[in-house]
Coordinates of C-alpha atoms and ligand atoms in Angstrom, one line a residue:
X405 CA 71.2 118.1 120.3
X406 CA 68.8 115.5 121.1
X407 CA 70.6 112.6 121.5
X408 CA 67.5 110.4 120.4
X409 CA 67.5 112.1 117.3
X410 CA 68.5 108.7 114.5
X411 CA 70.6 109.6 111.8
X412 CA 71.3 106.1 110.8
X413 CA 68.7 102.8 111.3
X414 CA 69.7 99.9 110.2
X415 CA 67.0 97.0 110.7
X416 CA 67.4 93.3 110.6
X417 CA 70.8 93.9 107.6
X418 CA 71.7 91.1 106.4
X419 CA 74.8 90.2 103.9
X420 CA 75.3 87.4 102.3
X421 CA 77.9 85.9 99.4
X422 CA 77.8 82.6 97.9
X423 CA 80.2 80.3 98.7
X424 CA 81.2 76.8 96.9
X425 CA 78.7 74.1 96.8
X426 CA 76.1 76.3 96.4
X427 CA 76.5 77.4 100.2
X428 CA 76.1 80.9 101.7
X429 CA 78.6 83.2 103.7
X430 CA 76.7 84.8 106.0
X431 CA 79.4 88.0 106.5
X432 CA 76.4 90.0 108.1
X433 CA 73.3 88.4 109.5
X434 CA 70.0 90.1 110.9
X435 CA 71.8 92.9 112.5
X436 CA 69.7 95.9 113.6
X437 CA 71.1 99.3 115.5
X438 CA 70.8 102.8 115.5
X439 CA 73.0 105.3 115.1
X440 CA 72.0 108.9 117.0
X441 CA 73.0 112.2 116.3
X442 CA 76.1 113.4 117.5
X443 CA 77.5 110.0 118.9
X444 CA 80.5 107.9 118.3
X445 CA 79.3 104.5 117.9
X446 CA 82.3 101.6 118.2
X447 CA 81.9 98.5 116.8
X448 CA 84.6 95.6 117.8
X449 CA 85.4 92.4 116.8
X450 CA 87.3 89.8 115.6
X451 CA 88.9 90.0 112.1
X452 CA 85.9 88.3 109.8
X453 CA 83.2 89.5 112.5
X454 CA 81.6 91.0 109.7
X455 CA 81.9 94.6 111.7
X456 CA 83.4 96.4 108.2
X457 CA 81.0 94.8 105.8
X458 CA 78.7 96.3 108.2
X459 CA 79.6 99.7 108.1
X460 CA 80.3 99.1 104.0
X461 CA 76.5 98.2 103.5
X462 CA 75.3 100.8 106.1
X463 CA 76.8 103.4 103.8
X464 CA 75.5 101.8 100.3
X465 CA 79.0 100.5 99.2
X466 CA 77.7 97.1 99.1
X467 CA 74.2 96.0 97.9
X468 CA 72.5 94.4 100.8
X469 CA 71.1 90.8 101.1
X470 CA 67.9 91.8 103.4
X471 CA 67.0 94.1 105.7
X472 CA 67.1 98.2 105.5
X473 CA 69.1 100.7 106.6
X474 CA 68.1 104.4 106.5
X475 CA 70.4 107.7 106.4
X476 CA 67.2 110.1 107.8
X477 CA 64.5 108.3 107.3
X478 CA 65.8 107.6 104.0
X479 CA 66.6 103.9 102.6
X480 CA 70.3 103.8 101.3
X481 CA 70.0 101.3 99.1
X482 CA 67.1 102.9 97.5
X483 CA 68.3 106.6 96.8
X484 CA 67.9 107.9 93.0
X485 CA 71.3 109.5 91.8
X486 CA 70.6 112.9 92.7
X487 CA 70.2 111.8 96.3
X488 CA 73.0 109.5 96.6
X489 CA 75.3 112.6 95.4
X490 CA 74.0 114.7 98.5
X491 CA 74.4 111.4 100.7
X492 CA 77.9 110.8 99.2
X493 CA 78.9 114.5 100.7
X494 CA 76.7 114.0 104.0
X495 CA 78.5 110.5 104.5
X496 CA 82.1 110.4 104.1
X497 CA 85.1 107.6 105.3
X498 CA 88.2 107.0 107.0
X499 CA 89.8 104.2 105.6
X500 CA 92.0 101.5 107.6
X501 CA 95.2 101.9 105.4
X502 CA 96.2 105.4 104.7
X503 CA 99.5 103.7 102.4
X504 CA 96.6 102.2 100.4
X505 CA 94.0 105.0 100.4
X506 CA 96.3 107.9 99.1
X507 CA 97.8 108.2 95.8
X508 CA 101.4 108.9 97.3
X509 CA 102.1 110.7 93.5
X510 CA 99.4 113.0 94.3
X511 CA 99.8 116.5 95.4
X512 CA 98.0 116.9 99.2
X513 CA 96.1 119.5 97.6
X514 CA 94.6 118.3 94.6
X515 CA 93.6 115.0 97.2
X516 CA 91.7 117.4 99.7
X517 CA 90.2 119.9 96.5
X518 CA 88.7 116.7 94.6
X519 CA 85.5 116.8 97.0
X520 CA 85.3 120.2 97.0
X521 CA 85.1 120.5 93.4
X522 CA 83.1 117.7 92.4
X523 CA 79.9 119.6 95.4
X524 CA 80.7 122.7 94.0
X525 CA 81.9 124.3 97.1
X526 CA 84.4 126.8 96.3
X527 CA 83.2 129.8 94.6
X528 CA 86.6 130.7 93.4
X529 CA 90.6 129.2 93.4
X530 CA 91.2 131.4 96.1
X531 CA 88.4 130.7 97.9
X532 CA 89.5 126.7 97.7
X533 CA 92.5 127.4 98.2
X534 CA 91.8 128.9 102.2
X535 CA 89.8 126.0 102.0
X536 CA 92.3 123.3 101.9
X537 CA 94.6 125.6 104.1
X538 CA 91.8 125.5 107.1
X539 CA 91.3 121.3 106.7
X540 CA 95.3 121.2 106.7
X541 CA 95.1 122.7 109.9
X542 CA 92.5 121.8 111.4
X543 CA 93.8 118.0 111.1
X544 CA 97.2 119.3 112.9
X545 CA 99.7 120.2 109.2
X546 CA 99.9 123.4 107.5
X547 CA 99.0 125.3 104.4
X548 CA 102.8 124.5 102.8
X549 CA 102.0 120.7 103.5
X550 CA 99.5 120.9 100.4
X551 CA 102.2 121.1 97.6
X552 CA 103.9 118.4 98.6
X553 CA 103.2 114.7 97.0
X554 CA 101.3 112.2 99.8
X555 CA 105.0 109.6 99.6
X556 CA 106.8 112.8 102.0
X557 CA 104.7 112.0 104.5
X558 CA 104.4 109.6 107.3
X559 CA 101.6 106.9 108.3
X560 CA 100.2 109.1 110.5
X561 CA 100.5 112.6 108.6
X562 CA 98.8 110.4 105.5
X563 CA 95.9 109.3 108.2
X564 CA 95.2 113.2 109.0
X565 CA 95.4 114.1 104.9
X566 CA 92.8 111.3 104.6
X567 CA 90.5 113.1 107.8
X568 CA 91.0 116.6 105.9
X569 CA 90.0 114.6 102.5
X570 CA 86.7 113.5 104.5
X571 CA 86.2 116.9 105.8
X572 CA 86.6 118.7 102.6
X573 CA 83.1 118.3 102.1
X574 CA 81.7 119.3 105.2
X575 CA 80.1 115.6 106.2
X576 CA 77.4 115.2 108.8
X577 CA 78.7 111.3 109.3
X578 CA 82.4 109.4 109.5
X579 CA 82.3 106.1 108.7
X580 CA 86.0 105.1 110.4
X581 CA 87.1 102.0 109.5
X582 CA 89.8 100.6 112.0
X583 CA 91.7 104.0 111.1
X584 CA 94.4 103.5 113.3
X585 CA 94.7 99.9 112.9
X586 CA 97.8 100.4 110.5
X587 CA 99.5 102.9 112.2
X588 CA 102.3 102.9 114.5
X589 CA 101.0 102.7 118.4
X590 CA 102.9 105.5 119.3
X591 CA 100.6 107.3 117.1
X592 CA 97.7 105.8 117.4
X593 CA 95.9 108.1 120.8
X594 CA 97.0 111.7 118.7
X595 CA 95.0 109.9 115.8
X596 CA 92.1 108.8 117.9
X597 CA 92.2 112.2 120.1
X598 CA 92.1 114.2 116.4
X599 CA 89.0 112.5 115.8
X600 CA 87.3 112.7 119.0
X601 CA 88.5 116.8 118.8
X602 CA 87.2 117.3 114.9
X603 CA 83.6 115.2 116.6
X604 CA 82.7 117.7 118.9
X605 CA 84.2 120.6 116.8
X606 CA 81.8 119.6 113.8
X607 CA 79.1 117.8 116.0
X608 CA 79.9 115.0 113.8
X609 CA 78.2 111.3 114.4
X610 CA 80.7 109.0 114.0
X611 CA 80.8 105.0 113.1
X612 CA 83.9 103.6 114.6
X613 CA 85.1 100.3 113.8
X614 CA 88.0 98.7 115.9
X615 CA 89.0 94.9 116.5
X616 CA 90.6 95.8 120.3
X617 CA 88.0 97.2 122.8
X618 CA 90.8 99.3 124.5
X619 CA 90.7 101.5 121.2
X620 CA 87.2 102.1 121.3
X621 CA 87.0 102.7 125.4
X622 CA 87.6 106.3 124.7
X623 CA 86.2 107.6 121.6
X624 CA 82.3 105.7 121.8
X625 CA 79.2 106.3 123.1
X626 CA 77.9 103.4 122.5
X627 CA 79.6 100.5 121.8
X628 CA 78.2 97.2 120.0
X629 CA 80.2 94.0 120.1
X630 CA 80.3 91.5 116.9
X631 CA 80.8 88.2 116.7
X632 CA 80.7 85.9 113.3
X633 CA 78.1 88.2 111.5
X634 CA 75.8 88.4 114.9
X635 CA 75.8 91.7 117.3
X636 CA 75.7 89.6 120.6
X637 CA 76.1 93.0 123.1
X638 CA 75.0 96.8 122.7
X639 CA 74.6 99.1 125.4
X640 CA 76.8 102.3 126.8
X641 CA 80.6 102.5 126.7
X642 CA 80.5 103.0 130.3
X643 CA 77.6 100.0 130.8
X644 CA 80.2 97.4 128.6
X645 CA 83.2 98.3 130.9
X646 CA 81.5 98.4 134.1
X647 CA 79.3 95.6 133.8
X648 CA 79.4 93.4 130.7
X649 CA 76.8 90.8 130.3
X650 CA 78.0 88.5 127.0
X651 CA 80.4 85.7 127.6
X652 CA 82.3 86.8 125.0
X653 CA 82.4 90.6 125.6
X654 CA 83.6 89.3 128.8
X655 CA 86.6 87.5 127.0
X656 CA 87.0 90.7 125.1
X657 CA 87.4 93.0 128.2
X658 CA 89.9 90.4 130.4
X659 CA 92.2 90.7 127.6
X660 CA 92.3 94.3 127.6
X661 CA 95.8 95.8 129.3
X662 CA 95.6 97.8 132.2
X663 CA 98.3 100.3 133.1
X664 CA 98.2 99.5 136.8
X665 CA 100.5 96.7 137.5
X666 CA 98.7 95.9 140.8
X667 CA 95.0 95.8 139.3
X668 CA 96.3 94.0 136.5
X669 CA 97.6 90.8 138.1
X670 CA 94.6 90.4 139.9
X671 CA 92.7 90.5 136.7
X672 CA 91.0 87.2 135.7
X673 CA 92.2 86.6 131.7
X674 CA 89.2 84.4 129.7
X675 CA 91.1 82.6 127.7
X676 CA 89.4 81.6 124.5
X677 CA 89.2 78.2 123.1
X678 CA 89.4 77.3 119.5
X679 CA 88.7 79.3 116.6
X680 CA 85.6 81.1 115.1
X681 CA 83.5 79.0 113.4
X682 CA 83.5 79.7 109.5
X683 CA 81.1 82.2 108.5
X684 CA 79.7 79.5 105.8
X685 CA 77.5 77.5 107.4
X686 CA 77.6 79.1 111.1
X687 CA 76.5 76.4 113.7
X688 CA 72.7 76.6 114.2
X689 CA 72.1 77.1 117.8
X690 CA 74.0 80.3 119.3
X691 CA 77.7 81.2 116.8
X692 CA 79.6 81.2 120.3
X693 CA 78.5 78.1 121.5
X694 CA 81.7 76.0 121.1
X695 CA 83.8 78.1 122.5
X696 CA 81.7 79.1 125.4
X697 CA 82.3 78.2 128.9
X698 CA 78.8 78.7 130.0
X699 CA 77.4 77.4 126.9
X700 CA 73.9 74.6 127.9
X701 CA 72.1 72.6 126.0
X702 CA 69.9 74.9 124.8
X703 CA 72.7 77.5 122.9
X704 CA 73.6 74.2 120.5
X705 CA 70.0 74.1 119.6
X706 CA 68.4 77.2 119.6
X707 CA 70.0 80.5 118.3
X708 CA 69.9 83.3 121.0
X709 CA 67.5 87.1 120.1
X710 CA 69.0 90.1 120.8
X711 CA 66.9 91.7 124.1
X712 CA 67.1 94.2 125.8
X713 CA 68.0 92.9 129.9
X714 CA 68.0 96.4 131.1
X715 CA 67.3 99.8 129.9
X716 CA 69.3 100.4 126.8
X717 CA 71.4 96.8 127.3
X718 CA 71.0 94.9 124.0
X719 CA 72.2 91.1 124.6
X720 CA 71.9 87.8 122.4
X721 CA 72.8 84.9 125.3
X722 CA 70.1 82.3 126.6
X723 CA 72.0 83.6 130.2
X724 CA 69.4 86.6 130.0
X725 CA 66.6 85.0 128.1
X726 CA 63.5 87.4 128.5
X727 CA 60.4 88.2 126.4
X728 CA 61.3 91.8 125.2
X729 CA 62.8 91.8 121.9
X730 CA 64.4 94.0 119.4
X731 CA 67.4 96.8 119.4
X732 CA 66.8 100.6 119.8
Ligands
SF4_521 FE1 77.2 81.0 125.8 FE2 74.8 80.0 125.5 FE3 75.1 82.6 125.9 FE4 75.8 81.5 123.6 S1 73.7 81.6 124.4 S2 76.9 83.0 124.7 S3 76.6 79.5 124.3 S4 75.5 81.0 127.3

């Protein structure tokens, strides 16, 4: 599959809700990516980033503010109904809370049939029925598993009836919001390892949100870094670990654990200093400014582009000012 191939472009999104006085939150703001085909893309952040409104009005859940985003050259925000019901089956989620996502009164089977009832795909009950036995185990239960009620299960046997749920409907796209974010950490890698299995099965493309950067180290392509409704950094997995550029995806990335006791004590920890800014009313020059250790007089004045520094390195800092502008 070409991996240049966009299934998802979003271009200068921007969400906004008013606030008191008249004010405005800016929870996303001029953020542009693409996803391709086939790829896990992470985004991380911290909590009020703006990362899972971003993935919310990417998929049409939200109305937007400004800006587009289109699923195949095709605007989301713009479908009629007949093709938001094909992009509601093409587009499916993973939600952060499987305790809140799940009915835990409702039978595991009736949960997994719903999509494939409402697209028609079943042409008989037996034919669903070997259906929701294949999604049960391909996601790691089994076939008896569907007459029980979702309260039987675990946090982490509820996550994998929520990834059968998605599947159910044969998606090209999974929208995962922080999915293992709730769920024990002992749990957490079969979880992440599921996913990245059921990806390459499937050739799924996948949107991966996650507020720790050691969660999204394995699963992502691609991996873009949020900070207070800005993507400051986006470039390769391997790129962001090996050589980060943004001060604050640096801070990110020292706070990451490493297993090797040796390697880690001679690991420099950024510390942050004070708090993110509030969303209403974000400072004017560059959103990280206060809290940035190489922060000049410039980033207090003037708010930093995204450019790309090097080939397929997206960063908004005044470190790497240059004239080429815009996200690919
Ligand atoms: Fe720091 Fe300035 Fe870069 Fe912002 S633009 S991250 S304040 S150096």
């Amino acid at each position: 599959m070409d991996k240049r191939d966009k299934l998802l472009e979003v271009k200068n999104l921007k969400k906004y809700y008013p606030a008191a006085q008249k004010q405005q939150l800016k929870a996303v703001d001029d953020v542009s990516f693409d996803i391709y085909e086939g790829e896990t893309l992470g985004i991380v952040g911290e909590s009020g980033c703006g990362k899972t409104t971003c993935g919310k009005t990417c998929l049409g859940m939200y109305g937007k503010t400004d800006g587009e985003v289109l699923f195949r050259g095709k605007d989301v925000h713009l479908m009629n109904k007949k093709e938001h019901f094909e992009f509601t089956k093409k587009v499916q989620m993973i939600f952060q809370d499987p305790y809140a996502s799940l009915d835990p009164h409702q039978k595991v089977y009736d949960i997994i049939a719903e999509g494939i009832r409402i697209h028609k795909m079943a042409g008989s009950r037996q034919e669903e029925n070997r259906m929701v036995a294949e999604l049960l185990e391909m996601v790691g239960l089994n076939a008896e598993h569907a007459l029980r009620n979702v309260h039987e299960f675990s946090g982490g046997q509820r996550q994998r009836i929520g990834i059968a749920r998605a599947l159910s409907v044969n998606p090209e796209f999974l929208f995962c919001d922080e999915p293992i974010s709730a769920l024990d950490v002992s749990i957490q890698a079969q979880i992440v390892n599921l996913l990245m299995k059921l990806q390459k099965e499937k050739g799924l493309t996948m949107l991966f949100i996650a507020h720790d950067l050691s969660i999204v180290k394995h699963i992502s392509d691609r991996i873009g870094v949020m900070y207070l409704g800005k993507m400051v950094e986006l470039t390769d997995s391997s790129k962001l670990y090996s050589n980060p550029k943004h001060p604050y995806t640096k801070a990110l990335l020292s706070a990451v654990p490493i297993a090797d006791p040796d390697t880690s004590a001679k690991k420099e920890r950024i510390v942050l200093k004070g708090d993110v800014p509030s969303p209403v009313n974000p400072p004017e020059g560059c959103r990280f400014a206060g809290r940035c250790e190489k922060c000049m007089e410039i980033c207090r004045k003037k708010a930093p582009r995204i450019t790309e520094v090097e080939e397929g390195h997206y960063v908004a800092c005044h470190l790497y000012n240059k004239d080429k502008e815009g996200v690919k």
